Amino acid sequence: MFSVRVRGAVLAAVSVSVFVLLSAGCSASPDGTTRRARNDRPRRVKQRLVDEAFQKLASGPQRARTGPGSVDTLKAVENLIRDLAKYDVDVLREVVKRVEAAPIDQRITLEDNILVLNRYIFNVPADAQIFHAYLARLDARDALWPWVVEKGGDLRLAYTPSVYSGPPPEILMEFDYYRKEYGIRKIKSNNP
């Protein structure tokens, strides 16, 4: 008798829980084992992707602003950028916002790769407006720097040392401007 009452109470509690979840805008997965909010999934998935991409950026190799670095470092940065470029542009924009909002000591180490990423994912011409303060002669300024276009149109990271002098780069402004003005680059090959 006691077990019948307990089973009845458990069944009633489960029924009420299912009713509350369904009336609150939740749905069951096809196998009925998990529940998720109907309108919440895209936001949660996007946030997970933003977190994942930001973690890759934060734990990845960093280009040195004042020195050429090694060939291995250049290749590692190039591979990181190619990997990040596989994410949706809206996800990458959220990563850029997070970098721009980061404390200055963390931001300095991340924004350099964002500048490289912006030039890789957007179809930036050499004479485009720039949003950073790397020193270069006006006649030698190339908005694609530090990328060079190879025969066949592939991009290759070819770092030439430069001195950074000025305020922090406007990485989000640059991202939005390049996206609006030049659109997404058609990557010929995403293989390093």
C-alpha positions as semicolon CSV with decimal commas, in nm:
position;residue;x (nm);y (nm);z (nm)
1;M;0,000;0,000;0,000
2;F;0,282;0,236;0,091
3;S;0,465;0,170;-0,238
4;V;0,145;0,240;-0,437
5;R;0,111;0,580;-0,268
6;V;0,477;0,662;-0,333
7;R;0,448;0,556;-0,697
8;G;0,130;0,763;-0,732
9;A;0,300;1,066;-0,577
10;V;0,604;1,027;-0,802
11;L;0,384;0,987;-1,109
12;A;0,185;1,297;-1,013
13;A;0,506;1,496;-0,959
14;V;0,645;1,384;-1,296
15;S;0,316;1,473;-1,468
16;V;0,314;1,819;-1,311
17;S;0,681;1,871;-1,408
18;V;0,614;1,773;-1,769
19;F;0,310;2,001;-1,783
20;V;0,508;2,294;-1,638
21;L;0,798;2,239;-1,879
22;L;0,574;2,212;-2,183
23;S;0,364;2,513;-2,090
24;A;0,682;2,716;-2,026
25;G;0,792;2,676;-2,385
26;C;1,010;2,367;-2,350
27;S;1,019;2,070;-2,579
28;A;1,141;1,715;-2,549
29;S;1,410;1,574;-2,770
30;P;1,289;1,300;-3,007
31;D;1,406;1,029;-2,767
32;G;1,229;1,203;-2,478
33;T;1,535;1,208;-2,254
34;T;1,631;1,575;-2,246
35;R;1,451;1,904;-2,248
36;R;1,553;2,239;-2,382
37;A;1,385;2,575;-2,413
38;R;1,245;2,614;-2,763
39;N;1,373;2,964;-2,829
40;D;1,688;2,944;-2,620
41;R;1,891;2,690;-2,816
42;P;2,042;2,918;-3,085
43;R;2,164;3,166;-2,821
44;R;2,314;2,891;-2,605
45;V;2,478;2,721;-2,901
46;K;2,618;3,052;-3,020
47;Q;2,754;3,132;-2,673
48;R;2,919;2,790;-2,660
49;L;3,082;2,857;-2,998
50;V;3,193;3,204;-2,886
51;D;3,347;3,053;-2,573
52;E;3,517;2,783;-2,779
53;A;3,658;3,029;-3,036
54;F;3,773;3,271;-2,767
55;Q;3,950;2,988;-2,583
56;K;4,129;2,888;-2,904
57;L;4,238;3,248;-2,954
58;A;4,348;3,291;-2,592
59;S;4,543;2,966;-2,579
60;G;4,687;2,995;-2,929
61;P;5,023;3,132;-3,038
62;Q;5,076;3,507;-3,038
63;R;5,265;3,711;-3,294
64;A;5,524;3,935;-3,136
65;R;5,463;4,299;-3,222
66;T;5,827;4,398;-3,224
67;G;6,012;4,104;-3,372
68;P;5,987;3,864;-3,660
69;G;5,938;3,554;-3,450
70;S;6,020;3,209;-3,577
71;V;5,889;3,040;-3,888
72;D;5,721;2,785;-3,660
73;T;5,541;3,063;-3,471
74;L;5,423;3,218;-3,798
75;K;5,291;2,883;-3,917
76;A;5,118;2,822;-3,583
77;V;4,952;3,166;-3,597
78;E;4,848;3,107;-3,957
79;N;4,693;2,772;-3,860
80;L;4,512;2,937;-3,568
81;I;4,368;3,207;-3,795
82;R;4,259;2,950;-4,054
83;D;4,092;2,748;-3,779
84;L;3,912;3,054;-3,637
85;A;3,797;3,151;-3,988
86;K;3,583;2,836;-3,994
87;Y;3,348;2,990;-3,734
88;D;3,043;3,191;-3,835
89;V;3,120;3,562;-3,875
90;D;2,867;3,655;-3,605
91;V;3,043;3,422;-3,361
92;L;3,376;3,585;-3,448
93;R;3,227;3,930;-3,394
94;E;3,132;3,828;-3,039
95;V;3,490;3,706;-2,986
96;V;3,621;4,044;-3,107
97;K;3,384;4,222;-2,866
98;R;3,512;4,006;-2,582
99;V;3,875;4,085;-2,671
100;E;3,800;4,456;-2,689
101;A;3,639;4,443;-2,344
102;A;3,925;4,241;-2,191
103;P;4,168;4,394;-1,940
104;I;4,454;4,575;-2,117
105;D;4,720;4,316;-2,028
106;Q;4,512;4,036;-2,184
107;R;4,387;4,252;-2,470
108;I;4,735;4,338;-2,595
109;T;4,820;3,972;-2,641
110;L;4,495;3,893;-2,825
111;E;4,420;4,195;-3,044
112;D;4,720;4,140;-3,267
113;N;4,577;3,808;-3,387
114;I;4,235;3,974;-3,430
115;L;4,396;4,227;-3,666
116;V;4,541;3,933;-3,861
117;L;4,204;3,753;-3,853
118;N;4,015;4,059;-3,982
119;R;4,237;4,072;-4,289
120;Y;4,199;3,701;-4,352
121;I;3,822;3,663;-4,328
122;F;3,726;3,983;-4,509
123;N;3,807;4,067;-4,869
124;V;4,027;4,362;-4,771
125;P;4,212;4,534;-5,057
126;A;4,567;4,660;-5,004
127;D;4,454;5,024;-5,006
128;A;4,178;4,985;-4,744
129;Q;4,144;5,205;-4,439
130;I;4,337;5,076;-4,138
131;F;4,242;5,093;-3,772
132;H;4,577;5,037;-3,606
133;A;4,899;5,228;-3,551
134;Y;5,172;5,005;-3,692
135;L;5,433;5,236;-3,837
136;A;5,492;5,218;-4,210
137;R;5,579;5,460;-4,486
138;L;5,264;5,591;-4,652
139;D;5,379;5,462;-4,991
140;A;5,447;5,118;-4,838
141;R;5,123;5,088;-4,641
142;D;4,930;4,773;-4,722
143;A;4,604;4,702;-4,538
144;L;4,650;4,328;-4,594
145;W;4,978;4,331;-4,399
146;P;5,099;4,093;-4,255
147;W;4,935;3,872;-4,520
148;V;5,071;3,840;-4,872
149;V;4,875;3,710;-5,167
150;E;5,039;3,409;-5,328
151;K;5,007;3,308;-5,692
152;G;4,665;3,153;-5,724
153;G;4,517;3,392;-5,467
154;D;4,592;3,207;-5,142
155;L;4,702;3,414;-4,846
156;R;5,025;3,345;-4,658
157;L;5,128;3,503;-4,331
158;A;5,461;3,678;-4,391
159;Y;5,552;3,885;-4,090
160;T;5,781;4,178;-4,139
161;P;5,874;4,354;-3,815
162;S;5,707;4,684;-3,743
163;V;5,682;4,913;-3,445
164;Y;5,342;4,977;-3,287
165;S;5,291;5,336;-3,183
166;G;4,958;5,478;-3,085
167;P;4,630;5,406;-2,913
168;P;4,490;5,054;-2,895
169;P;4,365;4,929;-3,231
170;E;3,993;4,966;-3,297
171;I;3,946;4,597;-3,367
172;L;3,565;4,590;-3,347
173;M;3,527;4,905;-3,558
174;E;3,765;4,754;-3,813
175;F;3,576;4,422;-3,808
176;D;3,241;4,593;-3,872
177;Y;3,383;4,828;-4,137
178;Y;3,561;4,553;-4,331
179;R;3,254;4,331;-4,311
180;K;3,024;4,603;-4,443
181;E;3,259;4,748;-4,705
182;Y;3,436;4,440;-4,840
183;G;3,238;4,132;-4,740
184;I;3,364;3,788;-4,657
185;R;3,667;3,665;-4,846
186;K;3,623;3,358;-5,063
187;I;3,898;3,137;-4,925
188;K;4,057;2,942;-5,207
189;S;4,210;2,687;-4,976
190;N;4,177;2,656;-4,602
191;N;4,475;2,425;-4,578
192;P;4,801;2,552;-4,432
